Amino acid sequence: MAETADAIIIGAGLAGLVAATELADAGRRVVVVEQEPEQNIGGQAFWSFGGLFLVDSPEQRRMGIADSRDLAWQDWLGSAGFDRAEDRWPRAWAEAYLEFAAGEKRAWLRAMGHRLFPVVGWAERGGGAATGHGNSVPRFHVTWGTGPGLVEPFVRRARAAEAAGRLRFLWRHRVDALALSAGRVTGIAGKVLEPSDAPRGAESSRVEAGDFELSAQAVIVAAGGIGGNHDLVRQAWPARLGRPPGYMVSGVPAHVDGRMMAIGAAAGARIINGDRMWHYVEGLRNWAPIWPAHGIRILPGPSPMWFDATGRRLPAPNYPGYDTLATLAHLTATGHDHSWFVLNRSIIRKEFALSGSEQNPDLTGRSWRMVARRAVGGRPPAPVEAFLAHGADFVTATALPDLVAGMNALVGADLLDEADLEREIRARDREIRNPFTKDAQVAGIRNARRYLGDRLIRTAKPHEILDPTHGPLIAVRLNILTRKTLGGFETDLQARALDASGAPVPGLYAVGEAAGFGGGGMHGYRSLEGTFLGGCLFSGRQAGRALAGALG
């Protein structure tokens, strides 16, 4: 097998593009192989909201947020809960990534033309002790241009390297094996798939058109996780999160199937923390799906009331935007795969955003005029209106009896009792009448509005849900949505894949979700959000720079 490149990168998503461009800019010859057609360049990052975790940024300071590296590390450790011997490298990656997020990350991206929306979001608020899970302050910085705006600088760098002859893309090349020689990874082998004009994200043909082999001094695996393969998700599902759901929607395309995990393991790479995962509980069935079981996540403000499938209000800290995995574990214990938001039009207008670049045309299209309507318009954003009109998970009614009847009709069973829901909603509404309260969610709403960003565009002024001047009433059925693999290939800080003894597998590197975003799981058990794209950026950069220096 003749050498064809200095390095081969498997996967043309964000982590792969970052690694490729770092190598190419250092003068190395790079081949990027990708089983999907060219229109999928950028991978999952293209579909994202473009959120980035930054610490003590100018945007935070302008919004009156006092953040620090120490506070962020306190939050990270409280969320990660590192408690295993194999957490040595994940913890090292977490600390290194936090230094990056508090240091040069913003300036590095800005030098490539990347820009941020000025209002910083407050994701994963926690709801427990200061040393527990969650962000003590807002840290979720949205890319101006969302996912495409984040991918854009790296595509531009890759195309420039391609034009200069330092980088080649091989589309529709599916890797089936890593080549080994004397214990060293020396290349890849697989099948060339027939051309496909399937739209970005849609399933593409798996008809094989030929074989291929490539060799190089090193191979970087950047092929993502398992979120599109529900069978693998259920196999890895841990007991601490309850029973695996019988029904889920997919937050990622079907080709995010975990194939390279088994292939890398066969070459000697160790996978750790496979039971750590990140799936959302606010999933909607997409009324205009692109991939199978296509789900869209609601990015909720703090005001909707949350009920399980039988109408029991969720306890603290299981409120919208507080603690994703605690809420997931609570809901799986109910024996049902769905839950409900109950709210009204005033809340949905101010507080509902939908995750995904295509669901945010104002931010994706960089339109200030459209963005202004979020703060001052009288209607929900157009994508939210479209789900209200066409989505299978929405019920609207002017009176609570009709709303509950519609909710029961939607699931085909009388699981909800109108009197129970009315009692809970009216009790909550009574708490709104004073500026102080014993209701933890209402207290959280008032706390959120003390932050300028939430008051401007994310949190409705407290009011009674049953007040008809804020109607109609709206119920939203929520599905569990698969998203991220938090574990993966164990790697050192150079992104070298390690074997069962802890030694590097010669010639093999791993980045992005395939490496648990660094080390085999830098998030530990939980994420603070904005760290998945950031983990792809950081691990890709670490791998590209380390390998560029190591190549002969």
XYZ file of C-alpha atoms in Angstrom:
552
model
C 0.000 0.000 0.000
C 1.778 3.160 -1.216
C 1.755 6.201 1.030
C -0.716 8.781 -0.205
C -0.630 11.424 2.500
C 0.966 12.494 5.733
C -2.367 12.113 7.503
C -5.814 10.714 6.813
C -8.838 12.144 8.579
C -12.024 10.092 8.769
C -14.970 12.464 8.813
C -15.621 15.911 7.331
C -17.459 17.329 10.328
C -16.235 20.242 12.410
C -13.551 18.361 14.381
C -12.228 16.755 11.210
C -12.126 20.077 9.355
C -10.290 21.768 12.214
C -7.678 19.009 12.376
C -7.303 18.962 8.589
C -6.814 22.705 8.287
C -4.307 22.835 11.140
C -2.280 20.102 9.445
C -2.565 21.611 5.970
C -1.628 25.080 7.188
C 1.491 23.502 8.715
C 2.439 22.238 5.253
C 1.331 18.625 5.689
C -0.446 16.589 3.007
C -3.919 15.604 4.188
C -6.707 13.403 2.855
C -10.194 13.727 4.339
C -12.462 10.735 3.668
C -16.213 10.964 4.198
C -18.920 8.408 3.420
C -21.587 11.069 2.842
C -21.801 13.277 -0.264
C -20.038 16.619 -0.444
C -23.147 18.604 0.465
C -22.712 17.312 4.051
C -19.440 19.138 4.669
C -19.399 20.388 8.244
C -21.402 17.433 9.540
C -23.639 17.887 12.576
C -22.162 21.296 13.370
C -23.899 22.770 10.328
C -27.295 21.901 11.823
C -26.466 23.315 15.242
C -27.511 26.522 16.984
C -23.822 27.433 17.028
C -23.600 27.782 20.812
C -20.160 28.153 22.369
C -19.080 28.026 26.017
C -16.855 31.000 26.832
C -15.650 32.284 30.185
C -15.309 35.975 31.143
C -15.907 37.124 27.576
C -16.443 40.736 26.474
C -20.033 39.761 25.677
C -20.569 38.577 29.242
C -19.018 41.689 30.722
C -21.189 43.939 28.564
C -24.272 42.091 29.866
C -23.180 42.652 33.477
C -22.051 39.049 34.064
C -19.121 38.504 36.425
C -17.540 35.205 35.388
C -14.149 33.682 36.102
C -12.075 30.633 35.396
C -12.464 29.514 39.022
C -16.268 29.799 38.916
C -16.401 27.934 35.617
C -14.174 25.148 36.961
C -16.379 24.888 40.051
C -19.401 24.481 37.776
C -17.606 22.000 35.526
C -16.539 19.744 38.375
C -20.007 19.915 39.932
C -21.533 18.814 36.635
C -18.927 16.280 35.503
C -18.799 14.312 38.750
C -15.554 12.588 37.752
C -15.430 9.437 39.890
C -13.657 6.716 37.912
C -10.036 5.671 37.505
C -10.418 6.114 33.740
C -11.382 9.763 34.277
C -7.697 10.719 34.400
C -7.526 11.899 30.791
C -11.099 13.218 30.601
C -10.385 15.451 33.595
C -7.091 16.611 32.072
C -8.924 17.471 28.844
C -11.630 19.298 30.778
C -9.085 21.477 32.525
C -7.218 22.178 29.287
C -10.452 22.987 27.482
C -11.541 25.368 30.229
C -8.253 27.247 29.874
C -8.955 27.472 26.137
C -12.526 28.712 26.714
C -11.315 31.315 29.214
C -8.337 32.235 27.060
C -7.646 32.275 23.351
C -10.743 30.506 22.001
C -12.679 33.672 21.204
C -9.685 35.523 19.726
C -8.658 32.494 17.640
C -12.114 32.250 16.103
C -12.466 35.994 15.678
C -9.227 36.152 13.691
C -10.927 33.834 11.159
C -13.944 36.123 10.828
C -16.185 34.425 13.375
C -18.603 36.690 15.237
C -20.984 36.285 18.200
C -24.548 37.391 18.875
C -24.244 39.939 21.703
C -26.828 38.445 24.104
C -25.359 35.559 26.114
C -27.724 32.667 26.872
C -28.155 30.883 30.194
C -28.315 27.139 29.546
C -28.342 24.327 32.128
C -29.060 26.549 35.119
C -28.773 23.676 37.586
C -31.119 24.371 40.461
C -29.175 22.787 43.302
C -26.174 23.769 45.405
C -23.393 26.083 44.268
C -21.106 23.046 44.044
C -23.632 21.016 42.055
C -24.596 20.794 38.404
C -25.229 23.797 36.228
C -23.980 27.169 35.044
C -23.837 29.730 37.833
C -23.945 32.473 35.183
C -24.893 32.728 31.494
C -22.106 31.360 29.260
C -23.907 30.189 26.088
C -22.587 32.388 23.260
C -24.499 31.989 19.996
C -22.540 32.232 16.759
C -23.753 35.040 14.499
C -24.760 32.779 11.617
C -25.431 29.755 13.917
C -23.896 26.424 12.864
C -23.112 27.447 9.270
C -21.381 30.552 10.595
C -19.122 28.414 12.788
C -18.329 25.910 10.055
C -17.705 28.596 7.430
C -14.152 29.668 8.428
C -12.916 26.085 8.428
C -14.525 25.251 5.098
C -12.860 28.357 3.678
C -9.476 27.289 5.059
C -9.993 23.746 3.773
C -10.905 24.913 0.278
C -7.807 27.128 0.198
C -5.633 24.177 1.198
C -7.383 22.040 -1.404
C -6.637 24.627 -4.086
C -2.999 24.676 -2.969
C -2.739 20.894 -3.293
C -2.201 20.184 0.409
C -5.649 18.715 1.101
C -7.888 16.278 -0.762
C -11.496 15.378 -0.035
C -12.644 11.879 -0.936
C -16.436 11.881 -0.717
C -18.524 8.711 -0.632
C -15.625 6.732 0.806
C -16.783 4.508 3.659
C -14.061 3.205 5.959
C -14.477 -0.450 6.924
C -11.079 -1.153 8.504
C -7.906 0.444 9.776
C -4.742 -1.006 8.245
C -2.151 -2.258 10.732
C 1.528 -3.055 10.242
C 3.674 -4.208 13.151
C 1.139 -2.803 15.575
C 0.986 0.610 13.892
C -2.016 2.105 12.101
C -0.779 2.774 8.599
C -3.920 3.507 6.639
C -7.525 2.651 5.901
C -9.548 0.398 3.630
C -13.176 0.404 2.637
C -15.772 0.826 -0.059
C -16.475 3.598 -2.519
C -20.217 4.247 -2.523
C -22.187 5.288 -5.567
C -22.671 9.049 -6.070
C -25.620 10.591 -4.268
C -27.501 13.842 -4.676
C -29.433 13.354 -1.444
C -29.965 16.676 0.332
C -27.741 17.564 3.270
C -28.666 15.374 6.240
C -30.915 13.007 4.290
C -30.167 9.299 4.020
C -27.813 8.515 1.130
C -27.389 5.314 -0.834
C -25.227 2.512 0.541
C -24.758 0.835 -2.863
C -21.082 -0.057 -3.236
C -19.262 0.934 -6.406
C -15.727 -0.249 -5.650
C -12.933 -0.728 -3.120
C -10.232 1.635 -1.915
C -7.109 1.601 0.223
C -5.080 4.564 1.437
C -1.944 4.792 3.525
C -0.479 7.543 5.665
C 1.775 8.141 8.627
C -1.249 8.674 10.860
C -5.043 8.425 10.897
C -7.396 10.717 12.834
C -10.868 9.382 13.612
C -13.405 12.221 13.522
C -16.510 10.208 12.692
C -18.902 11.289 15.458
C -20.945 9.253 17.917
C -23.959 6.935 18.022
C -26.969 9.263 18.317
C -28.478 8.229 14.975
C -28.422 4.533 15.902
C -31.168 4.006 18.480
C -30.230 0.361 18.975
C -26.720 1.353 20.093
C -28.148 4.113 22.274
C -30.372 1.608 24.060
C -27.508 -0.884 24.424
C -25.382 1.764 26.133
C -28.236 3.184 28.227
C -27.217 3.182 31.938
C -29.450 2.044 34.797
C -29.057 5.429 36.520
C -31.113 7.006 33.709
C -33.972 4.531 34.128
C -35.316 2.250 31.454
C -34.322 2.906 27.821
C -37.194 4.691 26.044
C -39.261 2.662 23.638
C -39.773 5.697 21.426
C -37.282 8.451 20.695
C -36.744 11.068 18.028
C -33.340 11.685 16.477
C -31.494 14.935 16.902
C -28.823 13.830 14.431
C -28.855 12.265 10.946
C -28.932 8.498 10.476
C -25.285 8.362 9.395
C -24.246 9.246 12.974
C -24.264 5.514 13.568
C -21.148 4.697 15.607
C -19.537 2.456 12.947
C -16.036 3.799 13.560
C -16.178 3.027 17.268
C -16.061 -0.713 16.650
C -13.507 -0.291 13.851
C -11.195 1.740 16.071
C -11.577 -0.732 18.923
C -10.637 -3.576 16.571
C -7.353 -1.764 15.926
C -6.598 -1.658 19.653
C -8.054 1.686 20.753
C -9.784 1.688 24.122
C -13.319 3.060 24.496
C -14.244 4.397 27.922
C -17.349 5.881 29.523
C -19.678 4.402 26.943
C -22.546 4.662 29.435
C -22.301 8.447 29.598
C -24.630 10.167 27.168
C -26.564 13.378 26.628
C -30.137 13.179 25.367
C -32.786 15.861 25.608
C -36.298 15.675 27.007
C -37.843 18.547 25.007
C -37.913 16.898 21.585
C -40.533 17.589 18.916
C -41.312 15.465 15.906
C -40.239 17.605 12.968
C -43.250 18.346 10.778
C -40.857 18.711 7.793
C -38.296 15.944 8.467
C -34.955 15.694 6.701
C -33.634 12.468 8.242
C -35.479 9.475 9.764
C -37.341 10.202 13.029
C -36.083 13.771 12.740
C -36.531 15.601 16.034
C -36.111 19.258 16.942
C -35.283 20.352 20.462
C -37.138 23.183 22.144
C -34.801 25.652 23.838
C -37.274 26.761 26.487
C -37.317 29.716 28.783
C -38.086 29.048 32.457
C -41.864 29.650 32.533
C -43.707 26.620 31.017
C -45.206 24.257 33.584
C -43.863 20.739 33.117
C -46.063 17.685 33.714
C -45.361 14.000 33.255
C -47.580 11.856 31.042
C -50.122 11.378 33.843
C -50.349 15.039 34.832
C -48.023 15.183 37.820
C -45.988 18.384 37.969
C -42.254 17.753 37.809
C -40.374 18.524 41.045
C -37.308 20.737 41.423
C -34.822 20.916 39.773
C -36.710 19.479 36.823
C -37.748 22.775 35.302
C -37.227 23.954 31.710
C -33.547 24.621 31.053
C -32.292 23.511 34.485
C -30.974 19.931 34.592
C -31.335 17.826 31.467
C -30.269 14.442 32.787
C -32.028 14.709 36.154
C -35.228 15.404 34.237
C -34.529 12.515 31.854
C -34.070 10.087 34.753
C -37.233 11.353 36.439
C -39.309 10.924 33.292
C -38.050 7.452 32.377
C -39.064 6.325 35.888
C -42.694 7.224 35.117
C -43.018 4.389 32.607
C -43.924 6.745 29.762
C -41.843 8.129 26.903
C -43.452 11.565 26.773
C -44.225 14.534 29.005
C -45.984 17.884 28.592
C -45.339 21.604 28.676
C -48.403 23.693 29.528
C -48.131 27.407 28.768
C -49.871 30.174 26.834
C -49.252 32.366 23.848
C -47.436 35.102 25.775
C -44.913 32.565 27.049
C -44.396 30.810 23.732
C -43.897 34.147 21.982
C -41.120 35.231 24.326
C -39.551 31.999 25.498
C -39.657 29.375 22.768
C -36.655 28.948 20.523
C -35.908 25.850 18.471
C -32.468 24.330 18.236
C -30.922 24.129 14.811
C -29.631 26.463 12.146
C -32.635 25.922 9.872
C -35.029 26.798 12.730
C -33.424 30.200 13.314
C -33.430 32.045 9.984
C -32.831 35.386 11.700
C -29.598 34.352 13.399
C -28.500 32.015 10.600
C -29.171 34.683 7.979
C -27.522 37.369 10.137
C -30.602 39.597 9.949
C -30.831 42.206 12.702
C -34.272 43.224 11.478
C -35.596 39.689 12.004
C -33.804 39.326 15.347
C -35.460 42.504 16.640
C -38.857 40.856 16.237
C -37.911 38.328 18.944
C -37.823 41.127 21.494
C -40.627 43.420 20.322
C -42.815 41.437 17.922
C -46.310 40.371 18.848
C -45.997 36.871 17.423
C -43.729 33.885 18.042
C -40.817 33.416 15.622
C -41.954 32.051 12.256
C -40.484 28.535 12.808
C -42.368 28.278 16.118
C -45.550 29.452 14.383
C -45.015 26.730 11.786
C -44.828 24.072 14.486
C -47.953 25.478 16.121
C -49.749 25.164 12.778
C -48.322 21.868 11.527
C -46.545 20.092 14.390
C -47.954 16.799 15.624
C -47.102 17.571 19.259
C -49.077 20.802 19.805
C -52.553 21.333 21.265
C -54.153 24.783 21.445
C -57.398 25.726 23.202
C -59.053 28.760 24.779
C -60.191 26.846 27.881
C -58.465 24.255 30.064
C -61.133 21.506 29.640
C -60.682 21.618 25.876
C -56.899 21.652 26.233
C -56.877 18.537 28.427
C -59.303 16.769 26.093
C -56.984 17.528 23.188
C -53.940 16.279 25.099
C -55.638 12.975 25.880
C -56.832 12.635 22.301
C -53.302 13.213 21.012
C -51.901 10.225 22.942
C -55.004 8.083 22.500
C -55.601 7.525 26.223
C -57.221 9.374 29.114
C -54.017 9.721 31.120
C -54.688 13.284 32.248
C -57.321 14.451 34.704
C -58.579 17.989 34.147
C -59.138 18.639 37.859
C -55.566 17.629 38.728
C -54.042 19.926 36.118
C -56.302 22.813 37.074
C -55.346 22.459 40.734
C -51.629 22.598 39.930
C -51.907 25.503 37.489
C -54.118 27.601 39.756
C -51.783 26.982 42.702
C -48.864 28.195 40.622
C -50.862 31.202 39.396
C -51.610 32.293 42.973
C -47.848 32.401 43.634
C -47.406 34.928 40.824
C -49.388 37.611 42.661
C -46.516 38.511 44.992
C -42.896 39.382 44.191
C -41.857 36.613 46.597
C -42.879 32.961 46.636
C -42.301 29.464 47.973
C -42.646 27.979 44.474
C -39.110 27.239 43.298
C -39.955 27.568 39.609
C -41.629 30.940 40.085
C -38.610 32.082 42.107
C -36.429 30.937 39.232
C -38.466 32.964 36.738
C -37.996 36.087 38.826
C -34.288 35.347 39.204
C -33.951 34.907 35.433
C -35.472 38.316 34.780
C -32.822 39.934 36.946
C -30.427 39.088 34.085
C -30.748 41.590 31.228
C -30.439 39.010 28.460
C -33.300 36.894 29.794
C -35.462 39.928 30.413
C -34.932 41.167 26.859
C -35.541 38.046 24.795
C -35.877 34.853 26.853
C -38.192 35.239 29.852
C -41.776 36.481 29.787
C -42.992 38.878 32.452
C -44.524 36.725 35.216
C -48.263 36.347 34.805
C -51.019 33.830 35.473
C -51.064 31.060 32.885
C -54.862 30.890 32.990
C -55.257 34.651 32.441
C -57.283 34.789 29.179
C -55.550 37.999 28.077
C -52.392 35.910 27.616
C -54.160 33.068 25.776
C -54.851 30.833 24.123
C -53.544 27.958 26.198
C -50.972 25.681 24.591
C -49.819 22.159 25.465
C -46.726 20.624 23.898
C -46.031 16.901 23.982
C -42.321 16.373 24.577
C -40.360 13.382 23.312
C -36.918 12.119 24.283
C -34.431 13.207 21.628
C -31.096 11.468 21.058
C -28.091 13.707 20.706
C -24.580 13.178 22.079
C -22.185 10.431 23.131
C -20.199 11.687 26.122
C -17.737 8.781 26.202
C -15.447 7.580 23.419
C -11.888 6.717 22.527
C -9.512 7.409 25.388
C -6.928 9.963 24.246
C -4.025 11.838 25.777
C -3.672 15.612 25.421
C -2.103 15.165 21.988
C -5.311 13.349 20.931
C -3.430 10.065 20.503
C -5.739 7.079 20.946
C -4.677 4.882 23.858
C -4.860 1.119 24.216
C -6.000 -0.912 27.233
C -2.607 -0.476 28.900
C -2.744 3.296 28.546
C -0.082 3.423 25.831
C -0.689 5.254 22.544
C -1.798 3.157 19.576
C 0.920 4.180 17.114
C -0.455 6.205 14.235
C -4.010 6.571 15.588
C -5.677 9.744 16.854
C -9.285 10.581 17.741
C -11.161 13.874 18.019
C -14.620 15.314 18.520
C -17.520 13.167 19.645
C -15.626 9.983 18.752
C -13.241 10.853 21.595
C -15.939 12.035 23.996
C -14.901 15.552 22.908
C -11.504 14.869 24.426
C -9.883 12.149 26.491
C -12.823 9.774 26.221
C -15.290 12.021 28.006
C -14.220 15.491 29.132
C -17.795 16.301 30.226
C -17.970 13.484 32.744
C -21.623 12.705 33.411
C -23.144 16.051 32.384
C -22.595 18.960 30.040
C -22.791 22.676 30.712
C -23.844 23.249 27.064
C -21.926 25.111 24.387
C -19.143 22.612 25.027
C -19.870 20.088 22.262
C -18.920 22.370 19.385
C -16.161 23.773 21.573
C -14.881 20.262 22.228
C -14.759 19.617 18.482
C -12.832 22.835 17.939
C -10.370 22.185 20.743
C -9.739 18.481 20.150
C -9.384 19.010 16.395
C -6.909 21.804 16.971
C -4.955 19.798 19.539
C -4.714 16.806 17.209
C -3.790 18.820 14.136
C -1.063 20.774 15.866
C 0.352 17.805 17.759
C 0.422 15.574 14.679
C 1.914 18.308 12.487
C 4.829 18.473 14.882
C 5.187 14.702 15.230
C 5.196 13.771 11.556
C 8.548 12.966 10.046
